[in-house]
mmCIF file of C-alpha atoms in Angstrom:
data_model
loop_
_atom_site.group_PDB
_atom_site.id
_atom_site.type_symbol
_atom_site.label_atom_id
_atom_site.label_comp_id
_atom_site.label_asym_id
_atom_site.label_seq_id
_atom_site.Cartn_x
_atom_site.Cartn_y
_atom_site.Cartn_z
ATOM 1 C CA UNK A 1 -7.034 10.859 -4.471
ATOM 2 C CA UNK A 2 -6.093 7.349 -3.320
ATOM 3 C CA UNK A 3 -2.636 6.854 -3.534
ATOM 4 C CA UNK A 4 0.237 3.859 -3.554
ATOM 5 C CA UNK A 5 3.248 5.785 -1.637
ATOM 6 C CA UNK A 6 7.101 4.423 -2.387
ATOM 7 C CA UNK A 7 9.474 5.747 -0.222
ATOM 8 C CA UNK A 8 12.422 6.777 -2.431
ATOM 9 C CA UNK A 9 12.176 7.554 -6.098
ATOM 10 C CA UNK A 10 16.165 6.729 -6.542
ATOM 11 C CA UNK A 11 18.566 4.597 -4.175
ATOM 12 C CA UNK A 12 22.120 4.074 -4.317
ATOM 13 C CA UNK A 13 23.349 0.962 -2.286
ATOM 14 C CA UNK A 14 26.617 -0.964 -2.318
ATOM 15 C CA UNK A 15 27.006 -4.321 -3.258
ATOM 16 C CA UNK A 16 26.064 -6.490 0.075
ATOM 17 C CA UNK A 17 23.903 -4.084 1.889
ATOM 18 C CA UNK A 18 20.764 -4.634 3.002
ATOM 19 C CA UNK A 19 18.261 -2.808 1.689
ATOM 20 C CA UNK A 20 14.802 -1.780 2.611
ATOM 21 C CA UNK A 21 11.899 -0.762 0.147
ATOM 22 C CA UNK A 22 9.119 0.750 1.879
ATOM 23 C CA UNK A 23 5.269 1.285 -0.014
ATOM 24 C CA UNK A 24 2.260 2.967 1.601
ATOM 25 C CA UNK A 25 -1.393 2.606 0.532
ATOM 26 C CA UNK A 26 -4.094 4.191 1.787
ATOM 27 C CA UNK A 27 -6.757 2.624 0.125
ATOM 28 C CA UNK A 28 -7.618 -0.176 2.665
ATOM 29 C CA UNK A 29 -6.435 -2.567 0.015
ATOM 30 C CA UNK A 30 -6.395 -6.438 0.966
ATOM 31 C CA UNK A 31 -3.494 -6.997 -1.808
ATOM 32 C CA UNK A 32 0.039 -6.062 -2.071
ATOM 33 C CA UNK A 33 2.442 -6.569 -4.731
ATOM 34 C CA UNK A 34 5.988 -6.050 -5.387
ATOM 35 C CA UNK A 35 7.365 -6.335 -9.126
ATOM 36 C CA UNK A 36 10.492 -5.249 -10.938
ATOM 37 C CA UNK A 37 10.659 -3.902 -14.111
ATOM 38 C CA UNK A 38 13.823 -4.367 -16.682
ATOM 39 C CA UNK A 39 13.907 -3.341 -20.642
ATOM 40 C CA UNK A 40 12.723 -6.068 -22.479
ATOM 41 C CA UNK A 41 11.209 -8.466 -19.891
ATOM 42 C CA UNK A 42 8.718 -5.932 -18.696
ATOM 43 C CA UNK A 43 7.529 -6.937 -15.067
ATOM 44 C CA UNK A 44 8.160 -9.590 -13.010
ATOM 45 C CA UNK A 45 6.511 -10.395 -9.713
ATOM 46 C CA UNK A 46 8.737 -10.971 -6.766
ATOM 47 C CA UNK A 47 6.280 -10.986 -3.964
ATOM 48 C CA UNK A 48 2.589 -10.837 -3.005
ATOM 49 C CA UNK A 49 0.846 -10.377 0.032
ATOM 50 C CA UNK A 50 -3.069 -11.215 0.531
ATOM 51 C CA UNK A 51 -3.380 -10.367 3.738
ATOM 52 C CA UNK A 52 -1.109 -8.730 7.135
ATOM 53 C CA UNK A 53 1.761 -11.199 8.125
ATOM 54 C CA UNK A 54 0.783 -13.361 4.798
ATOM 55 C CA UNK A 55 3.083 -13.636 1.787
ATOM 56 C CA UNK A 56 3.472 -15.393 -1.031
ATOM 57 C CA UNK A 57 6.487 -15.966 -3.338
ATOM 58 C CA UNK A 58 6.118 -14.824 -6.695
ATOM 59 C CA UNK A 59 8.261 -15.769 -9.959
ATOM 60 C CA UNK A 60 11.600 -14.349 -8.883
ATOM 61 C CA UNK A 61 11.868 -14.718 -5.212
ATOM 62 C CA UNK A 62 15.532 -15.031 -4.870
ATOM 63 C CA UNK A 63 17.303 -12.677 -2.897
ATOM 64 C CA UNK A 64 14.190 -10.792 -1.449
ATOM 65 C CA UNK A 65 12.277 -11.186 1.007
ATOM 66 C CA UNK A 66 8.976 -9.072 2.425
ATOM 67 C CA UNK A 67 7.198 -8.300 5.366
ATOM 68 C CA UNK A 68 3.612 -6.745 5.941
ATOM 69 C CA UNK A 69 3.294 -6.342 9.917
ATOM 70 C CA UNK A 70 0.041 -3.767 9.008
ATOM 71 C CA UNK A 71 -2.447 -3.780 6.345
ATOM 72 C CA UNK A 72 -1.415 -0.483 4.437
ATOM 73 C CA UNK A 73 2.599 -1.332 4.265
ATOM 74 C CA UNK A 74 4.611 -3.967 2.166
ATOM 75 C CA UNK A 75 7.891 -4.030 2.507
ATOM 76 C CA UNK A 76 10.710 -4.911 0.160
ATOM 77 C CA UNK A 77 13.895 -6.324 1.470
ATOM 78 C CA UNK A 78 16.990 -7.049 0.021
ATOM 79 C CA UNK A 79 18.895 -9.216 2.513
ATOM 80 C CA UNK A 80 22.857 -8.391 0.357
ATOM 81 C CA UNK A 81 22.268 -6.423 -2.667
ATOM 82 C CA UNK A 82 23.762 -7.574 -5.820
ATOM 83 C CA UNK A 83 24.510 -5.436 -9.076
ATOM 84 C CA UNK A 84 22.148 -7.772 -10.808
ATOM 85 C CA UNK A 85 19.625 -6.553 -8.692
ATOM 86 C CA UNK A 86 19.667 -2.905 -10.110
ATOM 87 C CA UNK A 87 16.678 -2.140 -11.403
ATOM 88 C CA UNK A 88 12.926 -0.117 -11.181
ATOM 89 C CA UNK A 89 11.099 -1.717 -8.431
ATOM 90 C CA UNK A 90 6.833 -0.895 -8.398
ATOM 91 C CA UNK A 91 4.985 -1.709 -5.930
ATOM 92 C CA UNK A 92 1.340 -2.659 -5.754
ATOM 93 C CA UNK A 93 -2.386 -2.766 -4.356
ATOM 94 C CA UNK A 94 -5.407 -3.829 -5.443
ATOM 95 C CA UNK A 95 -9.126 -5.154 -3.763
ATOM 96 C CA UNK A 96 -9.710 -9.098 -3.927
ATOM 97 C CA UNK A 97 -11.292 -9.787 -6.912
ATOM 98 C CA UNK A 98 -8.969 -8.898 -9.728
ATOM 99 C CA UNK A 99 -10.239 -5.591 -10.809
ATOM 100 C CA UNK A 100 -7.033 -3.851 -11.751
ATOM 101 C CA UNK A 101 -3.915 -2.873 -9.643
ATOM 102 C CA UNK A 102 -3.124 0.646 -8.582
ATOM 103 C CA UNK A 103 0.704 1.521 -8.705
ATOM 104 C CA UNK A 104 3.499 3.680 -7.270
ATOM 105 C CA UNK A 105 5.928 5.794 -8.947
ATOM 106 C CA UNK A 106 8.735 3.160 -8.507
ATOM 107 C CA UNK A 107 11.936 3.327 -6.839
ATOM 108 C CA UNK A 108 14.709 3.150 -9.289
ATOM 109 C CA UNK A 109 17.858 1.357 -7.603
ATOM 110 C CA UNK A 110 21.020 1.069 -8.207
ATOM 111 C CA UNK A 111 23.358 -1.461 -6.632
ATOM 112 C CA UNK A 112 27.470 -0.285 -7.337
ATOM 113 C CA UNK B 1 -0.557 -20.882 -17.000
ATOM 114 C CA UNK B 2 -1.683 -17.396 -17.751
ATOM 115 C CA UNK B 3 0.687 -15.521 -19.906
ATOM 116 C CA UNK B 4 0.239 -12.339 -22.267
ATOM 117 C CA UNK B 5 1.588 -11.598 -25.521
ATOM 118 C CA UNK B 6 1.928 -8.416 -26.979
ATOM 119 C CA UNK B 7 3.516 -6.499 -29.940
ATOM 120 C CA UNK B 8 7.078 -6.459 -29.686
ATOM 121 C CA UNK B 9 7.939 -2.565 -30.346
ATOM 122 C CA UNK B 10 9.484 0.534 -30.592
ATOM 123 C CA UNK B 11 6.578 1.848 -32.102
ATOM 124 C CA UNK B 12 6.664 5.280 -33.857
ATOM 125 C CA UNK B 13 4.054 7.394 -35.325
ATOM 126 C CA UNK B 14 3.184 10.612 -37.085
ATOM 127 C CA UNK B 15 0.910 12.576 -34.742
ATOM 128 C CA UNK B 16 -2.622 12.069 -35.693
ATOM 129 C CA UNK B 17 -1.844 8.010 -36.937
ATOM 130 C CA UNK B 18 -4.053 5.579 -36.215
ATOM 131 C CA UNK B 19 -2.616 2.972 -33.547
ATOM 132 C CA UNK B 20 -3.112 -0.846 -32.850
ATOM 133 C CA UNK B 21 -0.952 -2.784 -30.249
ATOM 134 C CA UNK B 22 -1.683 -6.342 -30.402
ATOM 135 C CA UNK B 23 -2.533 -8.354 -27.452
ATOM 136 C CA UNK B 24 -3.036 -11.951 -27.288
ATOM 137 C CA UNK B 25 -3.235 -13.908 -24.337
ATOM 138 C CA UNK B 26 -4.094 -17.781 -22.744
ATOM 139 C CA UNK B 27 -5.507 -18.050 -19.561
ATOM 140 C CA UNK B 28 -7.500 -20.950 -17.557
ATOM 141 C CA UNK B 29 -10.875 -19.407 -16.159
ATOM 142 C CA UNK B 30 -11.961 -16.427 -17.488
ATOM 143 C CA UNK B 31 -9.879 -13.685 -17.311
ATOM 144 C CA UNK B 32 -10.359 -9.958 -16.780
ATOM 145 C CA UNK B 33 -8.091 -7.915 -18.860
ATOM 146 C CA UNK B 34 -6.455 -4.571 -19.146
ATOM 147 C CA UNK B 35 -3.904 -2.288 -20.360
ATOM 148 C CA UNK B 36 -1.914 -0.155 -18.734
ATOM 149 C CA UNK B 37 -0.129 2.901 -19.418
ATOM 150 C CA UNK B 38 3.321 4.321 -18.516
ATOM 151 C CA UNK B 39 4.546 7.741 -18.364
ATOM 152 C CA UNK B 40 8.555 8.394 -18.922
ATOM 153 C CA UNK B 41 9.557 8.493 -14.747
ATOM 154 C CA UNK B 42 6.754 7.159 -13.915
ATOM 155 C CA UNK B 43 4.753 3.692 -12.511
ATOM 156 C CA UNK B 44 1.726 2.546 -14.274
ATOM 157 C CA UNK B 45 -1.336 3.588 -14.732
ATOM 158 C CA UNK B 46 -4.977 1.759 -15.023
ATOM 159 C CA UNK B 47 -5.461 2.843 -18.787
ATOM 160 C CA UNK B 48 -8.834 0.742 -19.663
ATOM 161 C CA UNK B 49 -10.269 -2.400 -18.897
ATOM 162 C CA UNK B 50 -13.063 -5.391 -19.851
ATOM 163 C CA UNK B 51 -14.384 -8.136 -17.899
ATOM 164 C CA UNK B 52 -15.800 -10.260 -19.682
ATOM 165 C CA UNK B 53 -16.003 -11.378 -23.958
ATOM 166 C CA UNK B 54 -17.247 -8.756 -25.905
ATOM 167 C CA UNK B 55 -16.674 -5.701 -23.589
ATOM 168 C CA UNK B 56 -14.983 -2.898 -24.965
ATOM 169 C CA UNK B 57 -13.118 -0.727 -22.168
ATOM 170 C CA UNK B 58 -12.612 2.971 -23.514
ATOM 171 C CA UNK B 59 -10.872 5.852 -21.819
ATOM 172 C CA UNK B 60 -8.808 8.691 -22.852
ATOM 173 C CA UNK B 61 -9.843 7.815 -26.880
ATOM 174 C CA UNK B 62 -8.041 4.413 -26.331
ATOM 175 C CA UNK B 63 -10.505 1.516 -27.041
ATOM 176 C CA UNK B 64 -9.919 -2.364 -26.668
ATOM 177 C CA UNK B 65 -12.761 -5.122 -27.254
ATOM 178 C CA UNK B 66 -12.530 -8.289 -25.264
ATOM 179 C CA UNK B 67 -11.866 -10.999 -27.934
ATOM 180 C CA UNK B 68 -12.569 -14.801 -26.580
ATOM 181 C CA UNK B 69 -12.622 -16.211 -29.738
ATOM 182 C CA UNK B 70 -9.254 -14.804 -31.100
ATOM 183 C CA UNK B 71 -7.784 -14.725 -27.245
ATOM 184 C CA UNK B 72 -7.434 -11.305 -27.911
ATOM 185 C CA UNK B 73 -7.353 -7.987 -26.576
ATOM 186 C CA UNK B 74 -5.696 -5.151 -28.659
ATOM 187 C CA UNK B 75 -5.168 -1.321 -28.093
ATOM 188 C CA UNK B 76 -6.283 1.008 -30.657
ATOM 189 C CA UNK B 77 -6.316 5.152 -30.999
ATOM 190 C CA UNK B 78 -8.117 6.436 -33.823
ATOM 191 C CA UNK B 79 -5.224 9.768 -33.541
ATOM 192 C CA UNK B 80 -2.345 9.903 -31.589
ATOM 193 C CA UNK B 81 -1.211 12.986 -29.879
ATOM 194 C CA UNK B 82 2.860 13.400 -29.042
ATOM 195 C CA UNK B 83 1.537 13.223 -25.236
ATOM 196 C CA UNK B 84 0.644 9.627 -25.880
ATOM 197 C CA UNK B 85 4.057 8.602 -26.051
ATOM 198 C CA UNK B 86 4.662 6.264 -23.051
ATOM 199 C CA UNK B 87 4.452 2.312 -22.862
ATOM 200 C CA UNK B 88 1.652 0.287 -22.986
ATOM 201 C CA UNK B 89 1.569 -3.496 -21.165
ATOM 202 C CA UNK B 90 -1.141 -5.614 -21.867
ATOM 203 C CA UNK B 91 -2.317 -7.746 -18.745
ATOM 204 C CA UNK B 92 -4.846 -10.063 -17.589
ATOM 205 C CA UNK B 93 -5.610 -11.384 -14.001
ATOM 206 C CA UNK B 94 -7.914 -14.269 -13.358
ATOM 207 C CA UNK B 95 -10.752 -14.134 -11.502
ATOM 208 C CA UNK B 96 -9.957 -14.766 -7.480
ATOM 209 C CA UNK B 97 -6.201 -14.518 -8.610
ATOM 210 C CA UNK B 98 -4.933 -11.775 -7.528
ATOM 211 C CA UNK B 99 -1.595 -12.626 -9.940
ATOM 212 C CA UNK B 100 -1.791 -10.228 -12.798
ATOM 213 C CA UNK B 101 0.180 -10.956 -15.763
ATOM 214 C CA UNK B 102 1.997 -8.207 -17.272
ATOM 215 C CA UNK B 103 3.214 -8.638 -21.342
ATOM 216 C CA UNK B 104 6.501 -7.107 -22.147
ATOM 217 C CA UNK B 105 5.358 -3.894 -22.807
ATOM 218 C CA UNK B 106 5.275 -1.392 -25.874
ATOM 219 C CA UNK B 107 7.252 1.822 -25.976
ATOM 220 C CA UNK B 108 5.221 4.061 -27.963
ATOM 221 C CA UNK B 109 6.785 7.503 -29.650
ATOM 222 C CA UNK B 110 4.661 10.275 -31.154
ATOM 223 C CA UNK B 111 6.488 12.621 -33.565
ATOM 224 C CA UNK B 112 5.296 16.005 -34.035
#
């Protein structure tokens, strides 16, 4: 069964850490995606990657950043976590082409 | 740009209801579009999809018909089951664009 792997299901980090969101796919999947998810504004793209060492900013880049050094792991980074950036975070792959996304479980954090 | 509307919820329902979520969207190019389901603890899941106007995508005893005319692309269930409580996001990705957009989602809650 092909799969889209995050790392952690929950993480606790303090306020001003840096923090590191790891996702696994194992489909050979030219796309990556990281979104986050919040009640009542559904998801919101952070980050996309199209291709190993390429990324491109999505609608909320601020205070991430992302780094795919092989083709089958994206990585989320938060460079000083903030409160306001608690939240579900799901990560994404899909084939070029637009035929549908596969997701992860998400990794629920929580910045204190 | 591309953007997705869909019915503001909670929704809740009598098991064995019939359901429609409303999904309207505006896109430049031609869109493929899809809803997704999820699962309390859970990321989302590839529920059904259509490609092009007039498709219907079907799975699971969910149906949705590709609407160009009305922009529209809504979910319905002839009978829900209490296991089909979860929420549902309406999306749509362009063709070559790998950006999906998401709607806000709609929490769905079957009652015995």
């Amino acid at each position: 069964d092909v799969k889209v792997t995050q790392s952690s299901r929950y993480l606790v980090k303090r306020t001003g850490e840096k923090v590191f969101l790891e996702c696994v796919q194992d489909m050979d999947h030219e796309n990556m995606f990281w979104y986050r998810q919040d009640p009542g504004l559904g998801l919101r793209l952070i980050y996309f990657s199209y291709d190993v060492k390429m990324k491109e900013k999505g609608d909320i880049p601020e205070g991430y950043s992302v780094s795919r050094e092989k083709k089958e792991r994206f990585s989320l980074i938060l460079e000083s976590a903030s409160t306001n950036q608690t939240s579900m975070y799901l990560c994404a792959s899909s084939l070029k082409g637009g035929y549908g996304y596969t997701f992860g479980s998400g990794t629920r954090l929580t910045v204190v | 740009g591309n953007s997705v509307t869909q019915m503001e919820g909670p929704v809740t329902l009598s098991e064995e209801a019939f359901l429609t979520i409303n999904c309207t969207y505006t896109a430049t190019g031609y869109p493929s579009l899809f809803w997704y389901v999820q699962y309390p603890g859970e990321g989302l899941q590839l529920l059904l999809k259509a490609t092009k106007a007039d498709d219907k995508g079907s799975n699971k005893g969910f149906e949705a018909t590709y609407r160009k005319e009305t922009t529209s692309f809504h979910l319905e269930k002839g009978s829900v089951q209490v296991s089909d409580s979860a929420v549902y996001f309406c999306a749509l990705s362009v063709y070559n664009n790998n950006d999906m957009r998401f709607g806000a989602g709609t929490r769905l809650t079957v009652k015995p």
